[in-house]
Amino acid sequence: MKTTWKLFMFLITATITLVSCEEDSLDPLTGKYSPPEVYDLTVLGTQDRVKDGPLYTFSIDLTDEGSNTLSMKLFSTDYILPASDFTPSNHAANKTYLLGAAGTTFNGQQIMDGTISIAAQDSNYTVSGILYLADETVLKLTGAFTYAYQPDLYTPTFTYTDETASPAMGGAQGATPIEGSTMHKITVFADDVFYAYLELVVDANATSLSGTYSVKDGVNAIGQLSNGYYVDLAWYGMAGVMEGGSYYMKGEEKMYIREGDGAITIVDNAGIVTITGDNLGILNLEALISSGGATWSVLETPGSVNVTDATKL
C-alpha cells in the first residue's frame, strides 16, 4: 500500500513539474520557444509625407546604434502623424501600416503582423510594438523621434451640389413654413470624397448663396443654418439611427454643427463658392451617446470649415 501511494505521489509531482517547465519555456506572445528580439530605435533616418486623395502616407526610418532599421509606411487622414495604434493592412487605409514588399520592414524583412503604437507630444514621438516578421521572428520594439513638419501646401479640389426646396421648413419640429424662403441643401466634396453637408435658409429671390449664416437649433428665419443632430432610436425602444442637419468631416468622424456663437460665411462668385466657418459649436457625441441621449452639449474646442473655390456639379 505504501509503495502504491509513493508511486502515485511521484507521478503527480512529475506531472506538475513538467507542465510548469513547459509553461515557463513558452513565449507568451507567440507560443514558440524563442523569446522576442528587443530593439530600442532612437535615430531618425529619413522621413517623408505624400498626399494621395484623402490619405497621407508617412514613410519613416528609425535605427538603433547597431544600424538595425525599422522602415514604417503609415497612413492617416491627418496632416500631422496622429497618436494612434496602427494595424497591418494590405491596402492603404486610415491608421494602418502597409504590408508587402513595398511596405513596412525591419532590416529589409517584411513585417507581417502586430500593432505599431505611436504616442505624441507636440513634434516628439514615441513608438512601441510587438511585431512579427515573415520568417516568424518576433520583435519587441521601442523608440523615440522628433518629426519636423512643413506647412501643408496641399489644397484639395472642391465641388458641390445644391438641392433646393421652397419654402424652407423651420420650428422645433421642422414643420413650420418660413415665408419667402428657400432651403439650399449643399453637399461638398474634396477630391471627390464627401466633406460637408449644409442646410441653408436663403431668401427665395436671392440670386446667390453669399451671406453669413448663424446656426439655429430649429431654424426659423432666413439667414440661418440648420443644426446637426444624432439620435439613436434605441434610446426610445426602436431600432436604427437618425442623423442629419449640418455637419462636416474631420478625418472619418462627423462633426455635427450646433447652435452657438459661430457662423458660416459663403462667398458665391457666379456659382464658384468659398465657405468658411470658425468658432463653430460641435456636438459632443461621446457625451450624448454615453448619457443615452440625455446630454446635448458641445465640445470645448470649437470647430472650423474651410472650402475654397468649390465648383458646382
C-alpha positions as a Markdown table, in Angstrom:
| # | Residue | x | y | z |
|---|---|---|---|---|
| 1 | Met | 0.0 | 0.0 | 0.0 |
| 2 | Lys | 2.8 | 2.4 | 0.9 |
| 3 | Thr | 4.6 | 1.6 | -2.4 |
| 4 | Thr | 1.4 | 2.4 | -4.4 |
| 5 | Trp | 0.9 | 5.7 | -2.5 |
| 6 | Lys | 4.5 | 6.7 | -3.1 |
| 7 | Leu | 4.2 | 5.9 | -6.8 |
| 8 | Phe | 1.0 | 7.9 | -7.1 |
| 9 | Met | 2.6 | 11.0 | -5.4 |
| 10 | Phe | 5.7 | 10.7 | -7.6 |
| 11 | Leu | 3.5 | 10.7 | -10.8 |
| 12 | Ile | 1.5 | 13.7 | -9.6 |
| 13 | Thr | 4.7 | 15.7 | -8.7 |
| 14 | Ala | 6.3 | 14.8 | -12.0 |
| 15 | Thr | 3.3 | 15.9 | -14.0 |
| 16 | Ile | 3.1 | 19.3 | -12.2 |
| 17 | Thr | 6.9 | 19.8 | -12.7 |
| 18 | Leu | 6.6 | 19.0 | -16.4 |
| 19 | Val | 3.7 | 21.3 | -17.0 |
| 20 | Ser | 5.4 | 24.1 | -15.1 |
| 21 | Cys | 8.6 | 23.8 | -17.0 |
| 22 | Glu | 6.7 | 23.7 | -20.3 |
| 23 | Glu | 4.7 | 26.9 | -19.5 |
| 24 | Asp | 7.9 | 28.7 | -18.4 |
| 25 | Ser | 9.7 | 27.9 | -21.6 |
| 26 | Leu | 6.9 | 29.0 | -23.9 |
| 27 | Asp | 7.0 | 32.6 | -25.2 |
| 28 | Pro | 3.6 | 34.1 | -24.1 |
| 29 | Leu | 3.4 | 36.2 | -27.3 |
| 30 | Thr | 3.9 | 33.5 | -29.9 |
| 31 | Gly | 3.6 | 30.1 | -28.4 |
| 32 | Lys | 7.1 | 29.4 | -29.6 |
| 33 | Tyr | 10.3 | 28.7 | -27.6 |
| 34 | Ser | 12.5 | 31.6 | -28.7 |
| 35 | Pro | 12.0 | 34.9 | -26.9 |
| 36 | Pro | 11.4 | 38.2 | -28.8 |
| 37 | Glu | 14.3 | 40.2 | -30.1 |
| 38 | Val | 14.4 | 43.6 | -28.3 |
| 39 | Tyr | 15.4 | 46.8 | -30.0 |
| 40 | Asp | 15.4 | 50.5 | -29.0 |
| 41 | Leu | 15.3 | 52.7 | -32.0 |
| 42 | Thr | 16.2 | 56.3 | -31.3 |
| 43 | Val | 17.8 | 57.7 | -34.6 |
| 44 | Leu | 15.5 | 59.2 | -37.2 |
| 45 | Gly | 17.0 | 58.2 | -40.6 |
| 46 | Thr | 14.5 | 59.5 | -43.2 |
| 47 | Gln | 11.0 | 61.0 | -43.1 |
| 48 | Asp | 8.6 | 61.7 | -45.9 |
| 49 | Arg | 4.9 | 62.6 | -46.3 |
| 50 | Val | 2.9 | 62.3 | -49.5 |
| 51 | Lys | -0.7 | 63.2 | -50.1 |
| 52 | Asp | -2.8 | 60.8 | -52.1 |
| 53 | Gly | -6.5 | 61.6 | -52.2 |
| 54 | Pro | -7.9 | 61.8 | -48.6 |
| 55 | Leu | -4.8 | 59.9 | -47.1 |
| 56 | Tyr | -1.3 | 61.0 | -46.2 |
| 57 | Thr | 1.4 | 58.4 | -46.5 |
| 58 | Phe | 4.1 | 58.7 | -43.8 |
| 59 | Ser | 7.4 | 57.0 | -44.6 |
| 60 | Ile | 9.7 | 56.9 | -41.5 |
| 61 | Asp | 13.0 | 55.1 | -41.0 |
| 62 | Leu | 14.2 | 54.5 | -37.4 |
| 63 | Thr | 17.5 | 52.9 | -36.4 |
| 64 | Asp | 19.4 | 52.0 | -33.3 |
| 65 | Glu | 23.2 | 52.2 | -32.6 |
| 66 | Gly | 23.7 | 48.9 | -34.3 |
| 67 | Ser | 22.1 | 50.2 | -37.5 |
| 68 | Asn | 19.1 | 47.9 | -37.1 |
| 69 | Thr | 16.4 | 49.7 | -39.1 |
| 70 | Leu | 12.6 | 49.8 | -38.9 |
| 71 | Ser | 11.1 | 51.3 | -42.1 |
| 72 | Met | 7.5 | 52.2 | -41.5 |
| 73 | Lys | 4.9 | 53.1 | -44.1 |
| 74 | Leu | 1.9 | 54.6 | -42.2 |
| 75 | Phe | -1.4 | 56.0 | -43.4 |
| 76 | Ser | -3.6 | 58.7 | -41.9 |
| 77 | Thr | -6.2 | 61.3 | -43.0 |
| 78 | Asp | -4.5 | 63.8 | -40.7 |
| 79 | Tyr | -1.8 | 66.2 | -42.0 |
| 80 | Ile | 0.3 | 65.6 | -38.8 |
| 81 | Leu | 1.0 | 61.9 | -37.9 |
| 82 | Pro | -1.6 | 61.2 | -35.2 |
| 83 | Ala | -1.0 | 59.4 | -31.9 |
| 84 | Ser | -2.7 | 56.1 | -32.5 |
| 85 | Asp | -2.4 | 52.3 | -32.8 |
| 86 | Phe | -1.6 | 51.4 | -36.4 |
| 87 | Thr | -2.7 | 48.0 | -37.6 |
| 88 | Pro | -1.5 | 45.9 | -40.6 |
| 89 | Ser | -3.2 | 46.3 | -43.9 |
| 90 | Asn | -2.5 | 45.1 | -47.5 |
| 91 | His | -4.0 | 48.3 | -48.8 |
| 92 | Ala | -3.9 | 52.0 | -47.8 |
| 93 | Ala | -6.4 | 52.8 | -45.1 |
| 94 | Asn | -6.7 | 55.3 | -42.2 |
| 95 | Lys | -4.5 | 54.4 | -39.2 |
| 96 | Thr | -2.9 | 51.3 | -40.7 |
| 97 | Tyr | 0.6 | 50.4 | -41.9 |
| 98 | Leu | 1.3 | 48.7 | -45.2 |
| 99 | Leu | 2.3 | 45.1 | -45.6 |
| 100 | Gly | 4.1 | 43.6 | -48.6 |
| 101 | Ala | 7.4 | 44.1 | -50.3 |
| 102 | Ala | 6.9 | 47.9 | -50.6 |
| 103 | Gly | 5.5 | 48.2 | -47.1 |
| 104 | Thr | 6.9 | 48.2 | -43.5 |
| 105 | Thr | 10.1 | 46.2 | -42.9 |
| 106 | Phe | 12.8 | 45.5 | -40.3 |
| 107 | Asn | 16.3 | 45.2 | -41.6 |
| 108 | Gly | 14.8 | 44.6 | -45.0 |
| 109 | Gln | 12.5 | 41.8 | -43.9 |
| 110 | Gln | 8.7 | 42.2 | -44.3 |
| 111 | Ile | 6.6 | 42.7 | -41.2 |
| 112 | Met | 3.6 | 40.5 | -41.4 |
| 113 | Asp | 1.6 | 41.3 | -38.2 |
| 114 | Gly | 1.5 | 43.2 | -35.0 |
| 115 | Thr | 0.5 | 46.7 | -33.8 |
| 116 | Ile | 2.6 | 49.8 | -34.0 |
| 117 | Ser | 1.6 | 52.1 | -31.2 |
| 118 | Ile | 2.6 | 55.8 | -31.5 |
| 119 | Ala | 2.3 | 58.5 | -28.9 |
| 120 | Ala | 3.0 | 62.2 | -29.4 |
| 121 | Gln | 3.7 | 65.4 | -27.5 |
| 122 | Asp | 3.9 | 68.3 | -30.0 |
| 123 | Ser | 6.5 | 67.0 | -32.5 |
| 124 | Asn | 8.1 | 64.5 | -30.2 |
| 125 | Tyr | 7.0 | 60.9 | -30.8 |
| 126 | Thr | 7.5 | 57.6 | -29.1 |
| 127 | Val | 6.8 | 54.2 | -30.8 |
| 128 | Ser | 6.4 | 50.7 | -29.4 |
| 129 | Gly | 5.1 | 47.4 | -30.6 |
| 130 | Ile | 5.3 | 43.7 | -30.8 |
| 131 | Leu | 5.8 | 42.8 | -34.5 |
| 132 | Tyr | 6.2 | 39.6 | -36.4 |
| 133 | Leu | 8.5 | 39.1 | -39.4 |
| 134 | Ala | 7.8 | 36.8 | -42.4 |
| 135 | Asp | 10.3 | 34.3 | -41.0 |
| 136 | Glu | 8.3 | 34.2 | -37.7 |
| 137 | Thr | 10.9 | 36.2 | -35.8 |
| 138 | Val | 9.2 | 38.2 | -33.0 |
| 139 | Leu | 10.3 | 41.8 | -32.4 |
| 140 | Lys | 9.7 | 43.9 | -29.3 |
| 141 | Leu | 10.4 | 47.5 | -30.4 |
| 142 | Thr | 10.6 | 50.8 | -28.6 |
| 143 | Gly | 11.8 | 54.1 | -29.9 |
| 144 | Ala | 11.6 | 57.9 | -29.9 |
| 145 | Phe | 12.0 | 60.6 | -32.6 |
| 146 | Thr | 11.1 | 64.1 | -33.5 |
| 147 | Tyr | 9.1 | 64.7 | -36.7 |
| 148 | Ala | 9.7 | 68.1 | -38.3 |
| 149 | Tyr | 6.7 | 69.4 | -40.2 |
| 150 | Gln | 6.5 | 71.9 | -43.0 |
| 151 | Pro | 3.3 | 73.9 | -43.8 |
| 152 | Asp | 0.7 | 71.9 | -45.6 |
| 153 | Leu | 0.7 | 73.3 | -49.1 |
| 154 | Tyr | -1.8 | 70.8 | -50.5 |
| 155 | Thr | -5.3 | 72.2 | -51.4 |
| 156 | Pro | -7.9 | 69.7 | -52.5 |
| 157 | Thr | -10.2 | 70.3 | -55.4 |
| 158 | Phe | -13.7 | 71.1 | -54.1 |
| 159 | Thr | -17.0 | 70.5 | -55.8 |
| 160 | Tyr | -20.6 | 70.8 | -54.6 |
| 161 | Thr | -24.2 | 70.0 | -55.4 |
| 162 | Asp | -27.2 | 72.2 | -54.5 |
| 163 | Glu | -30.6 | 70.7 | -53.9 |
| 164 | Thr | -33.4 | 73.3 | -53.1 |
| 165 | Ala | -36.9 | 73.2 | -51.6 |
| 166 | Ser | -39.3 | 76.1 | -51.2 |
| 167 | Pro | -40.3 | 77.2 | -48.7 |
| 168 | Ala | -37.8 | 76.1 | -46.0 |
| 169 | Met | -39.4 | 74.4 | -43.1 |
| 170 | Gly | -38.5 | 75.5 | -39.6 |
| 171 | Gly | -39.5 | 75.4 | -36.0 |
| 172 | Ala | -38.7 | 72.9 | -33.3 |
| 173 | Gln | -40.3 | 70.0 | -35.3 |
| 174 | Gly | -39.3 | 71.3 | -38.7 |
| 175 | Ala | -43.0 | 71.6 | -39.7 |
| 176 | Thr | -43.5 | 75.4 | -40.0 |
| 177 | Pro | -43.0 | 77.0 | -43.4 |
| 178 | Ile | -40.6 | 80.0 | -43.4 |
| 179 | Glu | -42.3 | 82.6 | -45.6 |
| 180 | Gly | -40.4 | 83.8 | -48.6 |
| 181 | Ser | -37.5 | 81.3 | -48.1 |
| 182 | Thr | -35.7 | 78.5 | -49.9 |
| 183 | Met | -33.8 | 75.8 | -48.3 |
| 184 | His | -30.5 | 75.0 | -50.0 |
| 185 | Lys | -29.0 | 71.6 | -49.2 |
| 186 | Ile | -25.3 | 71.9 | -50.1 |
| 187 | Thr | -23.2 | 68.8 | -50.3 |
| 188 | Val | -19.4 | 69.4 | -50.6 |
| 189 | Phe | -16.8 | 67.0 | -51.9 |
| 190 | Ala | -13.0 | 67.3 | -51.5 |
| 191 | Asp | -11.2 | 65.4 | -54.3 |
| 192 | Asp | -14.5 | 63.6 | -54.9 |
| 193 | Val | -14.7 | 62.4 | -51.3 |
| 194 | Phe | -17.6 | 63.6 | -49.1 |
| 195 | Tyr | -16.6 | 66.6 | -46.9 |
| 196 | Ala | -19.6 | 68.5 | -45.7 |
| 197 | Tyr | -23.4 | 68.9 | -45.8 |
| 198 | Leu | -25.0 | 72.2 | -45.0 |
| 199 | Glu | -28.7 | 73.3 | -44.9 |
| 200 | Leu | -29.0 | 77.0 | -45.6 |
| 201 | Val | -32.2 | 79.1 | -45.4 |
| 202 | Val | -31.9 | 81.7 | -48.1 |
| 203 | Asp | -34.3 | 84.4 | -49.4 |
| 204 | Ala | -36.4 | 82.8 | -52.2 |
| 205 | Asn | -35.5 | 85.7 | -54.5 |
| 206 | Ala | -31.7 | 85.6 | -53.8 |
| 207 | Thr | -29.5 | 85.2 | -56.9 |
| 208 | Ser | -26.5 | 83.8 | -55.0 |
| 209 | Leu | -25.7 | 81.9 | -51.8 |
| 210 | Ser | -23.5 | 84.8 | -50.5 |
| 211 | Gly | -24.1 | 85.7 | -46.9 |
| 212 | Thr | -23.3 | 84.8 | -43.2 |
| 213 | Tyr | -25.5 | 82.1 | -41.7 |
| 214 | Ser | -25.9 | 81.7 | -38.0 |
| 215 | Val | -26.6 | 78.3 | -36.5 |
| 216 | Lys | -30.0 | 77.7 | -35.0 |
| 217 | Asp | -31.5 | 74.8 | -33.2 |
| 218 | Gly | -34.7 | 74.5 | -35.3 |
| 219 | Val | -34.3 | 77.2 | -38.0 |
| 220 | Asn | -37.0 | 79.8 | -38.1 |
| 221 | Ala | -35.6 | 82.7 | -40.3 |
| 222 | Ile | -33.8 | 83.5 | -43.5 |
| 223 | Gly | -30.0 | 83.7 | -43.0 |
| 224 | Gln | -29.8 | 80.6 | -40.7 |
| 225 | Leu | -28.1 | 77.3 | -40.9 |
| 226 | Ser | -29.9 | 74.2 | -39.5 |
| 227 | Asn | -28.1 | 72.4 | -36.7 |
| 228 | Gly | -26.7 | 68.9 | -36.9 |
| 229 | Tyr | -28.2 | 66.1 | -34.9 |
| 230 | Tyr | -27.7 | 62.4 | -34.0 |
| 231 | Val | -30.4 | 60.2 | -32.4 |
| 232 | Asp | -30.0 | 56.6 | -31.6 |
| 233 | Leu | -33.6 | 55.2 | -31.8 |
| 234 | Ala | -32.7 | 52.6 | -29.2 |
| 235 | Trp | -33.0 | 55.3 | -26.7 |
| 236 | Tyr | -36.7 | 55.2 | -27.4 |
| 237 | Gly | -37.1 | 51.5 | -27.7 |
| 238 | Met | -36.7 | 51.4 | -31.5 |
| 239 | Ala | -34.0 | 50.3 | -34.0 |
| 240 | Gly | -31.7 | 52.4 | -36.1 |
| 241 | Val | -30.1 | 55.8 | -36.0 |
| 242 | Met | -31.3 | 59.2 | -37.2 |
| 243 | Glu | -28.7 | 61.8 | -38.1 |
| 244 | Gly | -28.7 | 64.9 | -40.3 |
| 245 | Gly | -28.7 | 68.7 | -40.3 |
| 246 | Ser | -25.4 | 70.4 | -41.0 |
| 247 | Tyr | -22.1 | 68.7 | -40.4 |
| 248 | Tyr | -18.7 | 68.2 | -41.9 |
| 249 | Met | -16.0 | 65.5 | -41.8 |
| 250 | Lys | -12.8 | 65.6 | -39.7 |
| 251 | Gly | -10.9 | 62.6 | -40.8 |
| 252 | Glu | -13.5 | 59.8 | -40.5 |
| 253 | Glu | -15.6 | 61.5 | -37.8 |
| 254 | Lys | -18.7 | 63.6 | -38.4 |
| 255 | Met | -18.7 | 67.0 | -36.8 |
| 256 | Tyr | -22.3 | 67.9 | -36.1 |
| 257 | Ile | -22.6 | 71.8 | -36.1 |
| 258 | Arg | -24.7 | 73.0 | -33.1 |
| 259 | Glu | -26.2 | 76.3 | -32.1 |
| 260 | Gly | -23.6 | 78.8 | -30.7 |
| 261 | Asp | -21.6 | 81.9 | -31.4 |
| 262 | Gly | -20.1 | 80.6 | -34.7 |
| 263 | Ala | -21.4 | 81.1 | -38.2 |
| 264 | Ile | -20.8 | 80.0 | -41.8 |
| 265 | Thr | -19.9 | 82.6 | -44.3 |
| 266 | Ile | -20.3 | 81.9 | -48.0 |
| 267 | Val | -18.9 | 84.0 | -50.9 |
| 268 | Asp | -20.7 | 83.0 | -54.2 |
| 269 | Asn | -19.0 | 84.1 | -57.3 |
| 270 | Ala | -21.2 | 83.1 | -60.2 |
| 271 | Gly | -21.6 | 79.6 | -58.8 |
| 272 | Ile | -18.0 | 79.2 | -57.5 |
| 273 | Val | -18.3 | 79.3 | -53.7 |
| 274 | Thr | -15.9 | 79.7 | -50.8 |
| 275 | Ile | -17.2 | 78.6 | -47.5 |
| 276 | Thr | -15.6 | 79.5 | -44.1 |
| 277 | Gly | -16.7 | 78.9 | -40.6 |
| 278 | Asp | -14.9 | 79.5 | -37.3 |
| 279 | Asn | -15.8 | 79.1 | -33.6 |
| 280 | Leu | -18.4 | 76.5 | -34.5 |
| 281 | Gly | -20.1 | 74.6 | -31.8 |
| 282 | Ile | -19.6 | 70.9 | -32.3 |
| 283 | Leu | -21.8 | 68.2 | -30.8 |
| 284 | Asn | -20.2 | 66.3 | -28.0 |
| 285 | Leu | -21.2 | 62.9 | -29.5 |
| 286 | Glu | -19.4 | 60.8 | -26.9 |
| 287 | Ala | -21.2 | 62.5 | -24.0 |
| 288 | Leu | -24.5 | 62.2 | -25.9 |
| 289 | Ile | -24.2 | 58.5 | -26.5 |
| 290 | Ser | -22.9 | 57.7 | -23.0 |
| 291 | Ser | -25.8 | 59.5 | -21.5 |
| 292 | Gly | -28.3 | 57.6 | -23.6 |
| 293 | Gly | -29.5 | 60.8 | -25.4 |
| 294 | Ala | -29.9 | 62.9 | -22.2 |
| 295 | Thr | -26.9 | 65.2 | -22.6 |
| 296 | Trp | -26.8 | 67.6 | -25.6 |
| 297 | Ser | -23.6 | 69.6 | -25.2 |
| 298 | Val | -20.8 | 71.0 | -27.4 |
| 299 | Leu | -17.1 | 70.2 | -27.3 |
| 300 | Glu | -14.7 | 72.6 | -25.5 |
| 301 | Thr | -12.7 | 73.1 | -28.7 |
| 302 | Pro | -14.7 | 74.8 | -31.4 |
| 303 | Gly | -14.7 | 73.6 | -35.0 |
| 304 | Ser | -13.9 | 75.2 | -38.3 |
| 305 | Val | -14.8 | 74.7 | -42.0 |
| 306 | Asn | -12.7 | 75.9 | -45.0 |
| 307 | Val | -13.8 | 75.3 | -48.6 |
| 308 | Thr | -12.0 | 77.2 | -51.4 |
| 309 | Asp | -13.3 | 77.8 | -54.9 |
| 310 | Ala | -15.8 | 74.9 | -55.0 |
| 311 | Thr | -17.4 | 74.5 | -58.4 |
| 312 | Lys | -21.0 | 73.3 | -58.9 |
| 313 | Leu | -21.6 | 69.8 | -60.3 |
